[in-house]
Amino acid sequence: MILAIQPEETMRSFVERTLFIKGKHSSTEVFRKFPKSPSRADVSIIAEALGWFGCYGLNKMLHRHTNYPFTAVFKNIQDISYSRNEYISYSSFYDSNRNPSGFCPVCVAEDIERLGFSFWRRAHCFKLKVCAEHNVELVKRCPHCDKQFSHGGHDLGVMWKACEGRHLKNCPVTLNTDPFELKKAQIFTDILSFTHHLSEEAVLAVLNEKIHQEGVFEQKIWNSESDRCLGDKIERRLGIVKNARSVNRLPSDEPTDFIIQAIVETYESFADFVCDVKAYGDEIRPIESLLSTYIAGHQESTHFVEENYKHGVGYWSCPFPAKKVWGMWDWRPVYYPCCNFERPKRKGPQPQPELVKNAPPGIYRRQ
Ligand SMILES: [Zn+2]
Ligand SMILES: [Zn+2]
């Protein structure tokens, strides 16, 4: 019997809470072996323990229990996958125990009242300073011994044990007095819980216009060297994204920090920003619709596989074939139902099935 992961709970919090409740010897091996810097494969293993399988399972975990939405919410309109090729890559690391965690004492007290225990929330284990819900300062160091909640300090188990006999819930509450920090926390939290993908081009175009259109913001933005860089960065990336769309070439991924920073600097709320983005006219796609799909490869065009768990098959597609390739234009989109598509009948050498080195993973079939 596996514990239930709580809404907004970080993966590491869930793993450490399981070990605390079940004891180091009685808990399932995957929890005991959860590494200090988990890779994509480790995230999938925990997702599977919860009954979340395949590409969908990995993405559900990334979307609900890590800070991955800060990247994924701003999505290129020609990308139909939630996390690009994360599902078949081995390079990324998530939720390292070196990232300092934090908590809001009011949230902790409310959790204990409601559930009988508390847990570590993803937005509070990030670089924010304030709880968006309670407008109180987040606690990033143990109030009893001043240790950080990360490698070299307290492990996350201190939430359920205590430090020197004193529980974290008895930590003093400090009200936040900086309205900018509150707005920032609210915008970040709204991005984490947003249910749709916003078109990257629409996002950049709206920010670019906003920065140049409003005198006040323009003054503010051009005030310092770093703000000028921000405006330049948005304009440069917008050019890349528009050009890539015109020739059907997915641009390489870029960190989205500058997008989020620009939203925080120029908008009062994330809802206001979303209103402007919607007016741009690009489709606003539900997160749920992209969770089962990953990028299977880039040749001249980007190829996707959508996993279907009812039938246990993958649909391979190339919805946006590159327009400029070897001097040829306008390749038509291709959708292959599974890999057993009918081959053209012709004379001469027939295709021979061959075992490839990096075959896409097998697909789970729901019983
Ligand atoms: Zn709170
Ligand atoms: Zn302590």
Coordinates of C-alpha atoms and ligand atoms in Angstrom, one line a residue:
M1 CA 0.0 0.0 0.0
I2 CA 1.5 3.3 -1.2
L3 CA 0.8 6.6 0.5
A4 CA -1.1 9.3 -1.4
I5 CA 1.1 12.1 -2.8
Q6 CA -0.5 15.4 -1.8
P7 CA -1.4 18.2 -4.2
E8 CA 1.6 20.5 -4.7
E9 CA 3.9 18.1 -2.7
T10 CA 7.4 17.7 -4.1
M11 CA 8.6 14.3 -5.2
R12 CA 11.4 14.3 -2.6
S13 CA 8.9 15.2 0.2
F14 CA 6.7 12.3 -0.9
V15 CA 9.7 9.9 -0.9
E16 CA 11.0 11.0 2.5
R17 CA 7.5 11.0 4.0
T18 CA 7.0 7.4 2.8
L19 CA 10.3 6.4 4.3
F20 CA 9.4 8.1 7.6
I21 CA 5.9 6.5 7.8
K22 CA 6.9 3.0 6.6
G23 CA 10.3 2.8 8.1
K24 CA 13.5 2.4 6.2
H25 CA 13.4 -1.3 6.2
S26 CA 9.7 -1.9 5.4
S27 CA 9.3 0.5 2.5
T28 CA 9.5 -0.4 -1.1
E29 CA 12.9 -0.6 -2.5
V30 CA 12.3 2.3 -5.1
F31 CA 11.8 4.7 -2.2
R32 CA 15.0 3.6 -0.4
K33 CA 17.0 3.9 -3.6
F34 CA 15.7 7.3 -4.6
P35 CA 19.0 9.2 -5.4
K36 CA 20.2 12.6 -4.2
S37 CA 19.9 13.9 -7.8
P38 CA 17.1 11.9 -9.5
S39 CA 17.2 11.4 -13.2
R40 CA 14.3 11.1 -15.6
A41 CA 14.3 7.3 -15.0
D42 CA 14.1 7.7 -11.2
V43 CA 11.1 10.1 -11.6
S44 CA 9.4 7.5 -13.9
I45 CA 10.0 4.8 -11.2
I46 CA 8.2 6.8 -8.5
A47 CA 5.4 7.7 -11.0
E48 CA 4.9 4.0 -11.7
A49 CA 4.8 3.2 -8.0
L50 CA 1.8 5.5 -7.9
G51 CA 0.3 3.8 -10.9
W52 CA 1.2 6.5 -13.4
F53 CA 2.7 4.7 -16.4
G54 CA 4.6 5.6 -19.5
C55 CA 5.1 9.0 -21.0
Y56 CA 1.8 10.2 -19.4
G57 CA 3.0 9.1 -16.0
L58 CA 6.3 10.9 -16.2
N59 CA 4.7 14.1 -17.4
K60 CA 1.9 13.9 -14.8
M61 CA 4.6 13.8 -12.1
L62 CA 6.7 16.6 -13.7
H63 CA 3.6 18.8 -14.1
R64 CA 2.1 18.3 -10.7
H65 CA 5.0 17.7 -8.4
T66 CA 8.1 19.5 -9.8
N67 CA 8.7 23.0 -11.1
Y68 CA 8.7 21.8 -14.7
P69 CA 5.5 23.8 -15.6
F70 CA 7.7 27.0 -15.5
T71 CA 9.2 25.5 -18.7
A72 CA 6.2 23.6 -20.2
V73 CA 3.4 26.2 -19.9
F74 CA 5.2 28.4 -22.5
K75 CA 5.2 26.0 -25.4
N76 CA 6.0 26.3 -29.1
I77 CA 2.8 25.9 -31.1
Q78 CA 4.4 23.3 -33.3
D79 CA 5.5 21.2 -30.3
I80 CA 2.7 18.7 -29.5
S81 CA 4.7 17.0 -26.6
Y82 CA 4.5 18.1 -22.9
S83 CA 8.2 17.7 -22.2
R84 CA 9.9 17.3 -25.6
N85 CA 12.2 14.3 -25.5
E86 CA 12.6 14.0 -21.7
Y87 CA 10.8 10.6 -21.7
I88 CA 13.6 9.0 -23.8
S89 CA 16.5 11.1 -22.5
Y90 CA 18.9 10.5 -19.7
S91 CA 20.4 13.9 -19.3
S92 CA 18.1 15.9 -17.0
F93 CA 18.0 15.9 -13.2
Y94 CA 15.1 17.0 -11.0
D95 CA 14.5 17.9 -7.4
S96 CA 18.1 17.5 -6.2
N97 CA 18.6 17.4 -2.4
R98 CA 21.0 20.3 -2.9
N99 CA 18.2 22.7 -3.7
P100 CA 17.1 24.3 -0.4
S101 CA 13.5 23.6 0.6
G102 CA 11.3 25.9 2.6
F103 CA 7.9 26.1 4.2
C104 CA 5.1 28.5 5.2
P105 CA 4.3 28.1 8.9
V106 CA 0.6 29.0 8.3
C107 CA 0.3 26.3 5.5
V108 CA 2.0 23.8 7.9
A109 CA -0.4 24.6 10.7
E110 CA -3.5 24.4 8.4
D111 CA -2.3 21.0 7.0
I112 CA -1.9 19.6 10.5
E113 CA -5.4 20.7 11.4
R114 CA -6.8 19.3 8.2
L115 CA -4.8 16.1 7.5
G116 CA -2.9 15.5 10.8
F117 CA 0.5 16.0 9.0
S118 CA 2.2 18.5 6.7
F119 CA 4.5 18.2 3.7
W120 CA 6.9 20.3 1.5
R121 CA 5.3 22.3 -1.3
R122 CA 7.0 22.8 -4.7
A123 CA 6.4 26.6 -4.7
H124 CA 8.0 27.0 -1.3
C125 CA 11.1 25.0 -2.2
F126 CA 11.9 27.5 -5.0
K127 CA 13.5 30.9 -5.0
L128 CA 10.3 32.7 -3.8
K129 CA 10.3 34.5 -0.5
V130 CA 6.6 34.6 0.3
C131 CA 3.6 32.2 0.5
A132 CA 1.2 33.4 -2.2
E133 CA -1.8 32.3 -0.2
H134 CA -1.0 33.7 3.3
N135 CA 1.4 36.6 2.4
V136 CA 3.8 35.4 5.1
E137 CA 7.6 35.0 4.7
L138 CA 8.7 31.5 3.8
V139 CA 11.0 29.8 6.3
K140 CA 14.2 28.7 4.5
R141 CA 16.3 27.9 7.6
C142 CA 15.4 25.9 10.7
P143 CA 14.0 28.3 13.2
H144 CA 15.7 26.3 16.0
C145 CA 19.2 25.7 14.8
D146 CA 19.5 27.8 11.6
K147 CA 20.4 24.8 9.3
Q148 CA 19.2 24.9 5.7
F149 CA 16.7 22.3 4.5
S150 CA 19.1 20.7 2.0
H151 CA 22.2 18.5 1.6
G152 CA 24.5 19.4 4.5
G153 CA 21.7 20.7 6.7
H154 CA 18.4 19.1 7.7
D155 CA 16.9 16.4 5.5
L156 CA 13.2 16.8 4.8
G157 CA 12.3 14.3 7.5
V158 CA 12.6 17.2 10.1
M159 CA 9.0 18.1 9.0
W160 CA 7.7 15.0 10.7
K161 CA 10.3 14.5 13.4
A162 CA 11.5 17.7 15.1
C163 CA 14.6 19.7 15.7
E164 CA 16.0 19.5 19.3
G165 CA 12.5 18.4 20.4
R166 CA 10.8 21.4 18.8
H167 CA 8.4 21.0 15.9
L168 CA 8.5 23.2 12.8
K169 CA 4.8 24.1 13.2
N170 CA 5.7 26.1 16.3
C171 CA 7.8 28.5 14.1
P172 CA 7.0 32.2 14.5
V173 CA 5.0 33.8 11.6
T174 CA 6.4 36.9 9.9
L175 CA 4.0 38.9 7.7
N176 CA 5.4 40.0 4.4
T177 CA 5.3 43.8 3.8
D178 CA 6.7 43.9 0.3
P179 CA 3.8 43.9 -2.3
F180 CA 6.2 43.1 -5.2
E181 CA 7.3 39.8 -3.5
L182 CA 3.6 38.9 -3.0
K183 CA 2.7 39.6 -6.6
K184 CA 5.8 37.6 -7.8
A185 CA 4.7 34.6 -5.6
Q186 CA 1.2 34.8 -6.9
I187 CA 2.3 34.9 -10.5
F188 CA 4.7 32.0 -10.0
T189 CA 2.0 29.9 -8.2
D190 CA -0.6 30.7 -11.0
I191 CA 1.9 29.4 -13.6
L192 CA 2.3 26.2 -11.7
S193 CA -1.4 25.6 -11.5
F194 CA -2.3 26.8 -15.0
T195 CA -4.2 24.2 -16.9
H196 CA -3.2 25.1 -20.5
H197 CA -0.2 25.7 -22.7
L198 CA 0.4 29.2 -24.0
S199 CA 1.9 29.7 -27.4
E200 CA 5.5 30.8 -27.0
E201 CA 5.2 33.1 -30.0
A202 CA 2.0 34.8 -28.6
V203 CA 3.7 35.1 -25.2
L204 CA 6.8 36.8 -26.6
A205 CA 4.8 39.1 -29.0
V206 CA 2.5 40.3 -26.1
L207 CA 5.5 41.0 -23.9
N208 CA 7.4 42.7 -26.6
E209 CA 4.4 45.0 -27.3
K210 CA 3.8 45.6 -23.7
I211 CA 7.4 46.7 -23.0
H212 CA 7.4 49.1 -25.9
Q213 CA 3.9 50.4 -25.7
E214 CA 3.6 51.7 -22.2
G215 CA 5.7 54.6 -21.4
V216 CA 6.0 53.8 -17.7
F217 CA 7.1 50.3 -18.3
E218 CA 9.5 51.4 -21.0
Q219 CA 11.1 53.8 -18.6
K220 CA 11.3 51.1 -16.0
I221 CA 12.5 48.4 -18.3
W222 CA 15.2 50.6 -19.8
N223 CA 16.3 51.8 -16.5
S224 CA 19.0 49.3 -15.8
E225 CA 21.4 47.3 -17.9
S226 CA 19.7 44.0 -16.9
D227 CA 16.3 45.3 -17.9
R228 CA 17.6 46.4 -21.3
C229 CA 18.9 42.9 -21.8
L230 CA 15.5 41.5 -21.0
G231 CA 13.8 43.6 -23.7
D232 CA 16.5 42.5 -26.2
K233 CA 16.2 38.9 -25.3
I234 CA 12.4 38.9 -25.9
E235 CA 12.8 40.6 -29.2
R236 CA 15.6 38.2 -30.3
R237 CA 13.7 35.1 -29.3
L238 CA 10.5 36.3 -30.9
G239 CA 12.4 36.6 -34.2
I240 CA 13.8 33.1 -33.9
V241 CA 10.4 31.6 -33.0
K242 CA 8.5 33.4 -35.9
N243 CA 11.1 32.4 -38.4
A244 CA 11.1 28.7 -37.1
R245 CA 7.3 28.6 -37.5
S246 CA 7.5 29.9 -41.1
V247 CA 9.8 27.0 -42.1
N248 CA 8.4 24.3 -39.7
R249 CA 11.6 23.9 -37.7
L250 CA 11.1 23.6 -34.0
P251 CA 13.6 26.0 -32.4
S252 CA 15.9 24.6 -29.6
D253 CA 14.6 25.0 -26.1
E254 CA 15.6 28.0 -24.1
P255 CA 15.2 28.6 -20.3
T256 CA 12.0 30.6 -19.7
D257 CA 13.3 32.6 -16.7
F258 CA 13.4 35.8 -18.8
I259 CA 9.7 35.3 -19.9
I260 CA 8.5 34.9 -16.3
Q261 CA 10.7 37.9 -15.2
A262 CA 9.1 40.1 -17.9
I263 CA 5.6 39.0 -16.9
V264 CA 6.3 39.9 -13.2
E265 CA 7.8 43.3 -14.3
T266 CA 5.0 44.3 -16.6
Y267 CA 1.7 42.8 -15.4
E268 CA -0.3 43.0 -12.2
S269 CA -1.5 39.4 -12.4
F270 CA -1.1 36.3 -14.5
A271 CA -4.8 36.4 -15.4
D272 CA -4.3 39.8 -17.1
F273 CA -1.4 38.4 -19.0
V274 CA -3.3 35.4 -20.2
C275 CA -6.1 37.6 -21.5
D276 CA -3.7 39.5 -23.7
V277 CA -2.1 36.2 -24.9
K278 CA -5.5 34.8 -25.8
A279 CA -6.2 37.9 -28.0
Y280 CA -3.1 37.0 -30.1
G281 CA -5.2 34.2 -31.7
D282 CA -3.0 31.1 -31.3
E283 CA -4.6 28.0 -29.9
I284 CA -4.5 27.6 -26.1
R285 CA -4.0 23.9 -25.6
P286 CA -5.0 21.9 -22.5
I287 CA -2.0 20.5 -20.6
E288 CA -3.8 17.1 -20.5
S289 CA -3.8 16.8 -24.3
L290 CA 0.0 16.8 -24.6
L291 CA 0.9 14.5 -21.6
S292 CA 1.1 11.2 -23.6
T293 CA 3.3 12.5 -26.4
Y294 CA 7.0 12.8 -26.7
I295 CA 9.5 13.9 -29.4
A296 CA 10.9 10.7 -30.8
G297 CA 13.5 12.3 -33.1
H298 CA 14.6 15.3 -35.1
Q299 CA 15.8 14.6 -38.6
E300 CA 14.9 17.4 -41.0
S301 CA 11.6 17.6 -39.3
T302 CA 10.4 16.8 -35.7
H303 CA 8.8 13.4 -35.2
F304 CA 6.4 12.6 -32.3
V305 CA 5.0 9.5 -30.7
E306 CA 1.7 9.6 -28.9
E307 CA 1.2 6.7 -26.5
N308 CA -2.2 5.0 -26.4
Y309 CA -2.6 3.0 -23.2
K310 CA -6.0 1.5 -24.1
H311 CA -4.5 -0.4 -27.1
G312 CA -0.9 -0.4 -25.9
V313 CA 0.4 1.2 -29.1
G314 CA 2.1 4.4 -30.2
Y315 CA 1.1 6.7 -33.0
W316 CA 4.0 8.1 -34.8
S317 CA 3.5 11.5 -36.5
C318 CA 5.2 14.3 -38.2
P319 CA 2.6 17.0 -38.2
F320 CA 4.9 19.9 -39.3
P321 CA 7.3 18.6 -41.9
A322 CA 10.2 21.0 -42.6
K323 CA 9.5 23.2 -45.6
K324 CA 13.0 23.8 -46.7
V325 CA 14.8 20.6 -47.1
W326 CA 17.2 19.6 -49.9
G327 CA 15.6 22.4 -52.0
M328 CA 12.1 20.8 -51.8
W329 CA 9.0 22.5 -50.4
D330 CA 5.8 21.6 -48.7
W331 CA 6.0 18.1 -47.5
R332 CA 2.7 16.9 -46.3
P333 CA 2.0 16.0 -42.6
V334 CA 2.3 12.3 -41.9
Y335 CA 0.4 10.2 -39.3
Y336 CA 1.3 6.6 -38.9
P337 CA -1.1 4.6 -36.8
C338 CA 1.3 2.5 -34.8
C339 CA 4.3 1.1 -36.7
N340 CA 2.4 -1.5 -38.7
F341 CA 1.4 0.8 -41.5
E342 CA 0.8 -0.8 -44.8
R343 CA 3.9 -0.9 -47.0
P344 CA 3.6 0.0 -50.7
K345 CA 3.5 -3.1 -52.9
R346 CA 6.3 -3.0 -55.4
K347 CA 8.9 -5.2 -56.9
G348 CA 12.5 -5.4 -56.0
P349 CA 14.1 -5.5 -52.5
Q350 CA 11.6 -5.5 -49.7
P351 CA 12.1 -3.6 -46.4
Q352 CA 13.7 -5.9 -43.8
P353 CA 12.7 -5.4 -40.1
E354 CA 15.8 -4.7 -38.1
L355 CA 16.4 -4.3 -34.4
V356 CA 17.5 -0.7 -33.8
K357 CA 19.7 0.5 -31.0
N358 CA 17.6 3.2 -29.4
A359 CA 14.1 1.9 -30.0
P360 CA 11.3 3.9 -28.4
P361 CA 10.2 2.4 -25.1
G362 CA 7.4 -0.2 -25.1
I363 CA 3.9 1.1 -24.3
Y364 CA 2.0 0.1 -21.3
R365 CA -1.5 -1.3 -21.9
R366 CA -4.2 -0.6 -19.4
Q367 CA -5.9 -3.8 -18.3
Ligands
ZN1 ZN 0.9 29.5 3.3
ZN2 ZN 17.1 22.5 13.3

